[in-house]
Amino acid sequence: MASRPELQAPPEVFYNDDEARKYTSSSRIIEIQAQLSERALELLALPNDGVPKLLLDIGCGSGLSGETLTENGHQWIGLDISPSMLDVALERDSEGDLILGDMGQGLGIRPGVIDGAISISAVQWLCNADKSCHEPRKRLKAFFDSLYRSLARGARAVFQVYPENLAQRELILGYAMRAGFAGGVVVDFPHSTKRRKEYLVLTCGPPSLSSATPKAKGEDEESCSDDESSDDEGNQTVSISDRHRPRKKQKLNKKVKGREWVLKKKEQMRRKGNVVPQDTKYTARKRKARF
Amino acid sequence: MRLLTHNMLASNIKGVANGFPLKIEVGQVVEKHVDLNPEFLKNMFAKLDYKVLVEASKTMGYADLPEQAEPSMLESEDFLRKLNHALLELHLEEGALVCPETGRKFPVNKGIPNMLLHEDEV
Ligand SMILES: C[S@@+](CC[C@H](N)C(=O)[O-])C[C@H]1O[C@@H](n2cnc3c(N)ncnc32)[C@H](O)[C@@H]1O
């Protein structure tokens, strides 16, 4: 199997007719999408009042995840960047409304009207720059800011994601927090390489009891044997190889930069809107040799 | 695309201050039956821009919605049926959505509005 899909091609290219076809023909993909969506819906923790809600499915693709929403009685609007995937959704007679759009351009939705949002294996795509005009940070910001606005107060957004590494997860979460979301990450089956699944569980509005991060599944299990064959498709492969954009070679600077330089850099990052630790007497202090 | 979605969508073009409501250009409208669900309609009513819904449904060829509505009308089954029809049963199958400020057209094909922005609109 190939490396992470995000590193192979932009989503609208990767999810072409062939890839989209799998979402109707592979029982394994269908089952996984259903499982992930069920769990995402559960983590949305909608009030148990029997009232159908208006939900968003971001990166709705073939509409498999949406089917879960429909089965649970909800109305939904799905957004996806891949016409091939949306064609499959049409074929499957998806009950939700479909929109061809790019979440990285921000959601064009009126403020406060959406009761909840889910997204299955899609948000990590935002961390790639697929076009010269793409700046992942700007796209993440546009996405989370607009999502935050569109949600009703107290509503949740749950994203199942496959971050490439810790830094990427922090990056995504950081922009969610800056947009105003409270919440955190739920890792189901953290000890299993195969069954491990990450969900960002975000609540719109200030932290409260309801925004406490829910409990993960399988957290207390010992590393299990991973014999469940039903899991994952494409996305889970851990081997990481970059698509023709090699990681920046780490520069080995001989000359040590001084405190002034560090303070200047930090100021620059602050102006860009990044979260930067406070300047203290420890900033850029020399470490003891034994470090 | 149903008018429920139209009622939520706004033009997202850079610099546009008020991208709502998008004007509807009708190519083809189709109707699909949806079972009446009073609970959902009651939940949505508070969030709807009702005036916009009335105008949009007229554009789509349905003129039976009362011009004004208030929450107490949600007790009337007759009103609920009309609301259900306008909101969930009418689909814009072909046509376009037009940004009220810039006139930019977002085409709708096979019921799917193409809201992708060009580079210079982001
Ligand atoms: C793993 S698939 C999820 C499929 C979907 N849950 C389903 O049931 O078919 C990820 C989806 O995210 C979409 N996607 C990736 N980047 C996107 C973006 N920037 N905007 C909107 N959708 C995007 C892809 O086109 C793809 O359909």
PDB file of N, CA, C and O in Angstrom, chain A residues 149-201:
ATOM      1  N   ARG A 149     -18.200  30.107  13.749  1.00  0.00           N
ATOM      2  CA  ARG A 149     -19.316  31.051  13.556  1.00  0.00           C
ATOM      3  C   ARG A 149     -20.611  30.334  13.190  1.00  0.00           C
ATOM      4  O   ARG A 149     -21.688  30.723  13.617  1.00  0.00           O
ATOM      5  N   SER A 150     -20.497  29.289  12.387  1.00  0.00           N
ATOM      6  CA  SER A 150     -21.708  28.655  11.862  1.00  0.00           C
ATOM      7  C   SER A 150     -22.442  27.830  12.922  1.00  0.00           C
ATOM      8  O   SER A 150     -23.630  27.565  12.785  1.00  0.00           O
ATOM      9  N   LEU A 151     -21.724  27.425  13.967  1.00  0.00           N
ATOM     10  CA  LEU A 151     -22.334  26.546  14.972  1.00  0.00           C
ATOM     11  C   LEU A 151     -23.145  27.329  16.004  1.00  0.00           C
ATOM     12  O   LEU A 151     -22.777  28.436  16.392  1.00  0.00           O
ATOM     13  N   ALA A 152     -24.227  26.705  16.461  1.00  0.00           N
ATOM     14  CA  ALA A 152     -25.000  27.273  17.560  1.00  0.00           C
ATOM     15  C   ALA A 152     -24.171  27.184  18.825  1.00  0.00           C
ATOM     16  O   ALA A 152     -23.335  26.289  18.967  1.00  0.00           O
ATOM     17  N   ARG A 153     -24.373  28.123  19.747  1.00  0.00           N
ATOM     18  CA  ARG A 153     -23.629  28.085  21.011  1.00  0.00           C
ATOM     19  C   ARG A 153     -23.822  26.747  21.691  1.00  0.00           C
ATOM     20  O   ARG A 153     -24.925  26.225  21.730  1.00  0.00           O
ATOM     21  N   GLY A 154     -22.721  26.190  22.211  1.00  0.00           N
ATOM     22  CA  GLY A 154     -22.805  24.921  22.913  1.00  0.00           C
ATOM     23  C   GLY A 154     -22.770  23.715  21.986  1.00  0.00           C
ATOM     24  O   GLY A 154     -22.660  22.589  22.449  1.00  0.00           O
ATOM     25  N   ALA A 155     -22.854  23.959  20.667  1.00  0.00           N
ATOM     26  CA  ALA A 155     -22.815  22.846  19.712  1.00  0.00           C
ATOM     27  C   ALA A 155     -21.398  22.292  19.645  1.00  0.00           C
ATOM     28  O   ALA A 155     -20.433  22.968  19.969  1.00  0.00           O
ATOM     29  N   ARG A 156     -21.300  21.058  19.195  1.00  0.00           N
ATOM     30  CA  ARG A 156     -19.996  20.415  19.116  1.00  0.00           C
ATOM     31  C   ARG A 156     -19.600  20.117  17.676  1.00  0.00           C
ATOM     32  O   ARG A 156     -20.453  19.989  16.799  1.00  0.00           O
ATOM     33  N   ALA A 157     -18.305  19.980  17.496  1.00  0.00           N
ATOM     34  CA  ALA A 157     -17.775  19.466  16.237  1.00  0.00           C
ATOM     35  C   ALA A 157     -16.846  18.317  16.585  1.00  0.00           C
ATOM     36  O   ALA A 157     -16.032  18.437  17.494  1.00  0.00           O
ATOM     37  N   VAL A 158     -17.002  17.198  15.905  1.00  0.00           N
ATOM     38  CA  VAL A 158     -16.143  16.040  16.170  1.00  0.00           C
ATOM     39  C   VAL A 158     -15.454  15.613  14.880  1.00  0.00           C
ATOM     40  O   VAL A 158     -16.119  15.308  13.889  1.00  0.00           O
ATOM     41  N   PHE A 159     -14.147  15.645  14.894  1.00  0.00           N
ATOM     42  CA  PHE A 159     -13.373  15.270  13.705  1.00  0.00           C
ATOM     43  C   PHE A 159     -12.536  14.046  13.989  1.00  0.00           C
ATOM     44  O   PHE A 159     -11.676  14.088  14.860  1.00  0.00           O
ATOM     45  N   GLN A 160     -12.791  12.991  13.230  1.00  0.00           N
ATOM     46  CA  GLN A 160     -11.849  11.878  13.287  1.00  0.00           C
ATOM     47  C   GLN A 160     -10.718  12.265  12.342  1.00  0.00           C
ATOM     48  O   GLN A 160     -10.958  12.625  11.195  1.00  0.00           O
ATOM     49  N   VAL A 161      -9.496  12.218  12.866  1.00  0.00           N
ATOM     50  CA  VAL A 161      -8.367  12.648  12.034  1.00  0.00           C
ATOM     51  C   VAL A 161      -7.220  11.643  12.092  1.00  0.00           C
ATOM     52  O   VAL A 161      -7.085  10.885  13.040  1.00  0.00           O
ATOM     53  N   TYR A 162      -6.422  11.669  11.053  1.00  0.00           N
ATOM     54  CA  TYR A 162      -5.180  10.908  11.028  1.00  0.00           C
ATOM     55  C   TYR A 162      -4.028  11.887  10.936  1.00  0.00           C
ATOM     56  O   TYR A 162      -3.492  12.106   9.857  1.00  0.00           O
ATOM     57  N   PRO A 163      -3.664  12.526  12.046  1.00  0.00           N
ATOM     58  CA  PRO A 163      -2.554  13.462  11.929  1.00  0.00           C
ATOM     59  C   PRO A 163      -1.276  12.698  11.628  1.00  0.00           C
ATOM     60  O   PRO A 163      -1.109  11.560  12.040  1.00  0.00           O
ATOM     61  N   GLU A 164      -0.393  13.356  10.883  1.00  0.00           N
ATOM     62  CA  GLU A 164       0.824  12.695  10.454  1.00  0.00           C
ATOM     63  C   GLU A 164       1.761  12.488  11.646  1.00  0.00           C
ATOM     64  O   GLU A 164       2.507  11.540  11.714  1.00  0.00           O
ATOM     65  N   ASN A 165       1.715  13.424  12.573  1.00  0.00           N
ATOM     66  CA  ASN A 165       2.573  13.338  13.759  1.00  0.00           C
ATOM     67  C   ASN A 165       2.003  14.269  14.829  1.00  0.00           C
ATOM     68  O   ASN A 165       1.012  14.954  14.604  1.00  0.00           O
ATOM     69  N   LEU A 166       2.671  14.296  15.936  1.00  0.00           N
ATOM     70  CA  LEU A 166       2.200  15.089  17.063  1.00  0.00           C
ATOM     71  C   LEU A 166       2.096  16.568  16.704  1.00  0.00           C
ATOM     72  O   LEU A 166       1.139  17.251  17.061  1.00  0.00           O
ATOM     73  N   ALA A 167       3.086  17.045  15.984  1.00  0.00           N
ATOM     74  CA  ALA A 167       3.114  18.463  15.631  1.00  0.00           C
ATOM     75  C   ALA A 167       1.889  18.833  14.807  1.00  0.00           C
ATOM     76  O   ALA A 167       1.292  19.894  14.984  1.00  0.00           O
ATOM     77  N   GLN A 168       1.496  17.924  13.924  1.00  0.00           N
ATOM     78  CA  GLN A 168       0.347  18.218  13.077  1.00  0.00           C
ATOM     79  C   GLN A 168      -0.940  18.253  13.899  1.00  0.00           C
ATOM     80  O   GLN A 168      -1.796  19.108  13.692  1.00  0.00           O
ATOM     81  N   ARG A 169      -1.030  17.330  14.847  1.00  0.00           N
ATOM     82  CA  ARG A 169      -2.208  17.325  15.710  1.00  0.00           C
ATOM     83  C   ARG A 169      -2.274  18.629  16.509  1.00  0.00           C
ATOM     84  O   ARG A 169      -3.329  19.239  16.642  1.00  0.00           O
ATOM     85  N   GLU A 170      -1.118  19.056  17.011  1.00  0.00           N
ATOM     86  CA  GLU A 170      -1.076  20.295  17.791  1.00  0.00           C
ATOM     87  C   GLU A 170      -1.445  21.487  16.926  1.00  0.00           C
ATOM     88  O   GLU A 170      -2.115  22.423  17.363  1.00  0.00           O
ATOM     89  N   LEU A 171      -0.975  21.454  15.696  1.00  0.00           N
ATOM     90  CA  LEU A 171      -1.269  22.544  14.766  1.00  0.00           C
ATOM     91  C   LEU A 171      -2.781  22.672  14.555  1.00  0.00           C
ATOM     92  O   LEU A 171      -3.374  23.746  14.685  1.00  0.00           O
ATOM     93  N   ILE A 172      -3.413  21.537  14.269  1.00  0.00           N
ATOM     94  CA  ILE A 172      -4.862  21.535  14.023  1.00  0.00           C
ATOM     95  C   ILE A 172      -5.605  22.014  15.269  1.00  0.00           C
ATOM     96  O   ILE A 172      -6.440  22.921  15.221  1.00  0.00           O
ATOM     97  N   LEU A 173      -5.246  21.411  16.397  1.00  0.00           N
ATOM     98  CA  LEU A 173      -5.911  21.741  17.649  1.00  0.00           C
ATOM     99  C   LEU A 173      -5.703  23.221  17.999  1.00  0.00           C
ATOM    100  O   LEU A 173      -6.611  23.899  18.466  1.00  0.00           O
ATOM    101  N   GLY A 174      -4.486  23.702  17.746  1.00  0.00           N
ATOM    102  CA  GLY A 174      -4.161  25.093  18.050  1.00  0.00           C
ATOM    103  C   GLY A 174      -5.084  26.063  17.324  1.00  0.00           C
ATOM    104  O   GLY A 174      -5.587  27.023  17.916  1.00  0.00           O
ATOM    105  N   TYR A 175      -5.345  25.794  16.055  1.00  0.00           N
ATOM    106  CA  TYR A 175      -6.222  26.697  15.313  1.00  0.00           C
ATOM    107  C   TYR A 175      -7.668  26.577  15.763  1.00  0.00           C
ATOM    108  O   TYR A 175      -8.417  27.559  15.751  1.00  0.00           O
ATOM    109  N   ALA A 176      -8.050  25.373  16.187  1.00  0.00           N
ATOM    110  CA  ALA A 176      -9.398  25.202  16.720  1.00  0.00           C
ATOM    111  C   ALA A 176      -9.560  26.047  17.984  1.00  0.00           C
ATOM    112  O   ALA A 176     -10.550  26.753  18.152  1.00  0.00           O
ATOM    113  N   MET A 177      -8.569  25.996  18.856  1.00  0.00           N
ATOM    114  CA  MET A 177      -8.646  26.740  20.120  1.00  0.00           C
ATOM    115  C   MET A 177      -8.670  28.233  19.858  1.00  0.00           C
ATOM    116  O   MET A 177      -9.409  28.982  20.477  1.00  0.00           O
ATOM    117  N   ARG A 178      -7.814  28.654  18.915  1.00  0.00           N
ATOM    118  CA  ARG A 178      -7.768  30.087  18.633  1.00  0.00           C
ATOM    119  C   ARG A 178      -9.083  30.595  18.054  1.00  0.00           C
ATOM    120  O   ARG A 178      -9.438  31.750  18.223  1.00  0.00           O
ATOM    121  N   ALA A 179      -9.793  29.713  17.366  1.00  0.00           N
ATOM    122  CA  ALA A 179     -11.088  30.123  16.817  1.00  0.00           C
ATOM    123  C   ALA A 179     -12.118  30.279  17.936  1.00  0.00           C
ATOM    124  O   ALA A 179     -13.173  30.865  17.731  1.00  0.00           O
ATOM    125  N   GLY A 180     -11.805  29.727  19.113  1.00  0.00           N
ATOM    126  CA  GLY A 180     -12.727  29.861  20.240  1.00  0.00           C
ATOM    127  C   GLY A 180     -13.238  28.543  20.775  1.00  0.00           C
ATOM    128  O   GLY A 180     -13.953  28.503  21.773  1.00  0.00           O
ATOM    129  N   PHE A 181     -12.904  27.456  20.103  1.00  0.00           N
ATOM    130  CA  PHE A 181     -13.379  26.150  20.556  1.00  0.00           C
ATOM    131  C   PHE A 181     -12.706  25.745  21.859  1.00  0.00           C
ATOM    132  O   PHE A 181     -11.551  26.076  22.102  1.00  0.00           O
ATOM    133  N   ALA A 182     -13.448  25.007  22.659  1.00  0.00           N
ATOM    134  CA  ALA A 182     -12.862  24.335  23.808  1.00  0.00           C
ATOM    135  C   ALA A 182     -12.914  22.849  23.498  1.00  0.00           C
ATOM    136  O   ALA A 182     -13.694  22.414  22.659  1.00  0.00           O
ATOM    137  N   GLY A 183     -12.075  22.072  24.170  1.00  0.00           N
ATOM    138  CA  GLY A 183     -12.140  20.636  23.928  1.00  0.00           C
ATOM    139  C   GLY A 183     -10.787  20.015  23.858  1.00  0.00           C
ATOM    140  O   GLY A 183      -9.806  20.570  24.356  1.00  0.00           O
ATOM    141  N   GLY A 184     -10.717  18.871  23.256  1.00  0.00           N
ATOM    142  CA  GLY A 184      -9.437  18.177  23.198  1.00  0.00           C
ATOM    143  C   GLY A 184      -9.516  16.943  22.330  1.00  0.00           C
ATOM    144  O   GLY A 184     -10.426  16.820  21.508  1.00  0.00           O
ATOM    145  N   VAL A 185      -8.571  16.050  22.546  1.00  0.00           N
ATOM    146  CA  VAL A 185      -8.459  14.872  21.706  1.00  0.00           C
ATOM    147  C   VAL A 185      -8.916  13.639  22.479  1.00  0.00           C
ATOM    148  O   VAL A 185      -8.563  13.468  23.633  1.00  0.00           O
ATOM    149  N   VAL A 186      -9.724  12.819  21.840  1.00  0.00           N
ATOM    150  CA  VAL A 186     -10.079  11.521  22.399  1.00  0.00           C
ATOM    151  C   VAL A 186      -9.379  10.472  21.557  1.00  0.00           C
ATOM    152  O   VAL A 186      -9.542  10.445  20.340  1.00  0.00           O
ATOM    153  N   VAL A 187      -8.583   9.645  22.209  1.00  0.00           N
ATOM    154  CA  VAL A 187      -7.897   8.584  21.468  1.00  0.00           C
ATOM    155  C   VAL A 187      -8.485   7.246  21.870  1.00  0.00           C
ATOM    156  O   VAL A 187      -8.322   6.798  23.006  1.00  0.00           O
ATOM    157  N   ASP A 188      -9.195   6.615  20.938  1.00  0.00           N
ATOM    158  CA  ASP A 188      -9.735   5.287  21.206  1.00  0.00           C
ATOM    159  C   ASP A 188      -8.653   4.245  20.938  1.00  0.00           C
ATOM    160  O   ASP A 188      -7.907   4.370  19.962  1.00  0.00           O
ATOM    161  N   PHE A 189      -8.571   3.239  21.769  1.00  0.00           N
ATOM    162  CA  PHE A 189      -7.592   2.161  21.625  1.00  0.00           C
ATOM    163  C   PHE A 189      -6.179   2.695  21.419  1.00  0.00           C
ATOM    164  O   PHE A 189      -5.502   2.362  20.446  1.00  0.00           O
ATOM    165  N   PRO A 190      -5.717   3.529  22.366  1.00  0.00           N
ATOM    166  CA  PRO A 190      -4.430   4.186  22.187  1.00  0.00           C
ATOM    167  C   PRO A 190      -3.260   3.203  22.126  1.00  0.00           C
ATOM    168  O   PRO A 190      -2.204   3.544  21.619  1.00  0.00           O
ATOM    169  N   HIS A 191      -3.453   1.991  22.648  1.00  0.00           N
ATOM    170  CA  HIS A 191      -2.320   1.065  22.704  1.00  0.00           C
ATOM    171  C   HIS A 191      -2.246   0.175  21.481  1.00  0.00           C
ATOM    172  O   HIS A 191      -1.388  -0.677  21.384  1.00  0.00           O
ATOM    173  N   SER A 192      -3.185   0.349  20.583  1.00  0.00           N
ATOM    174  CA  SER A 192      -3.201  -0.518  19.418  1.00  0.00           C
ATOM    175  C   SER A 192      -2.847   0.284  18.181  1.00  0.00           C
ATOM    176  O   SER A 192      -3.462   1.304  17.897  1.00  0.00           O
ATOM    177  N   THR A 193      -1.857  -0.167  17.449  1.00  0.00           N
ATOM    178  CA  THR A 193      -1.482   0.592  16.257  1.00  0.00           C
ATOM    179  C   THR A 193      -2.594   0.570  15.226  1.00  0.00           C
ATOM    180  O   THR A 193      -2.809   1.525  14.514  1.00  0.00           O
ATOM    181  N   LYS A 194      -3.317  -0.540  15.182  1.00  0.00           N
ATOM    182  CA  LYS A 194      -4.331  -0.664  14.127  1.00  0.00           C
ATOM    183  C   LYS A 194      -5.661  -0.039  14.498  1.00  0.00           C
ATOM    184  O   LYS A 194      -6.302   0.603  13.679  1.00  0.00           O
ATOM    185  N   ARG A 195      -6.072  -0.275  15.755  1.00  0.00           N
ATOM    186  CA  ARG A 195      -7.420   0.185  16.110  1.00  0.00           C
ATOM    187  C   ARG A 195      -7.420   1.610  16.636  1.00  0.00           C
ATOM    188  O   ARG A 195      -8.466   2.220  16.792  1.00  0.00           O
ATOM    189  N   ARG A 196      -6.239   2.117  16.933  1.00  0.00           N
ATOM    190  CA  ARG A 196      -6.110   3.472  17.450  1.00  0.00           C
ATOM    191  C   ARG A 196      -6.832   4.464  16.534  1.00  0.00           C
ATOM    192  O   ARG A 196      -6.636   4.480  15.334  1.00  0.00           O
ATOM    193  N   LYS A 197      -7.686   5.284  17.121  1.00  0.00           N
ATOM    194  CA  LYS A 197      -8.382   6.307  16.334  1.00  0.00           C
ATOM    195  C   LYS A 197      -8.432   7.601  17.139  1.00  0.00           C
ATOM    196  O   LYS A 197      -8.728   7.577  18.326  1.00  0.00           O
ATOM    197  N   GLU A 198      -8.143   8.666  16.472  1.00  0.00           N
ATOM    198  CA  GLU A 198      -8.154   9.968  17.143  1.00  0.00           C
ATOM    199  C   GLU A 198      -9.363  10.793  16.735  1.00  0.00           C
ATOM    200  O   GLU A 198      -9.697  10.874  15.556  1.00  0.00           O
ATOM    201  N   TYR A 199      -9.977  11.399  17.729  1.00  0.00           N
ATOM    202  CA  TYR A 199     -11.094  12.307  17.461  1.00  0.00           C
ATOM    203  C   TYR A 199     -10.832  13.636  18.149  1.00  0.00           C
ATOM    204  O   TYR A 199     -10.533  13.662  19.343  1.00  0.00           O
ATOM    205  N   LEU A 200     -10.927  14.715  17.418  1.00  0.00           N
ATOM    206  CA  LEU A 200     -10.921  16.022  18.067  1.00  0.00           C
ATOM    207  C   LEU A 200     -12.357  16.315  18.437  1.00  0.00           C
ATOM    208  O   LEU A 200     -13.245  16.276  17.585  1.00  0.00           O
ATOM    209  N   VAL A 201     -12.571  16.572  19.701  1.00  0.00           N
ATOM    210  CA  VAL A 201     -13.923  16.854  20.173  1.00  0.00           C
ATOM    211  C   VAL A 201     -13.953  18.308  20.612  1.00  0.00           C
ATOM    212  O   VAL A 201     -13.329  18.678  21.604  1.00  0.00           O
TER     213      VAL A 201
END
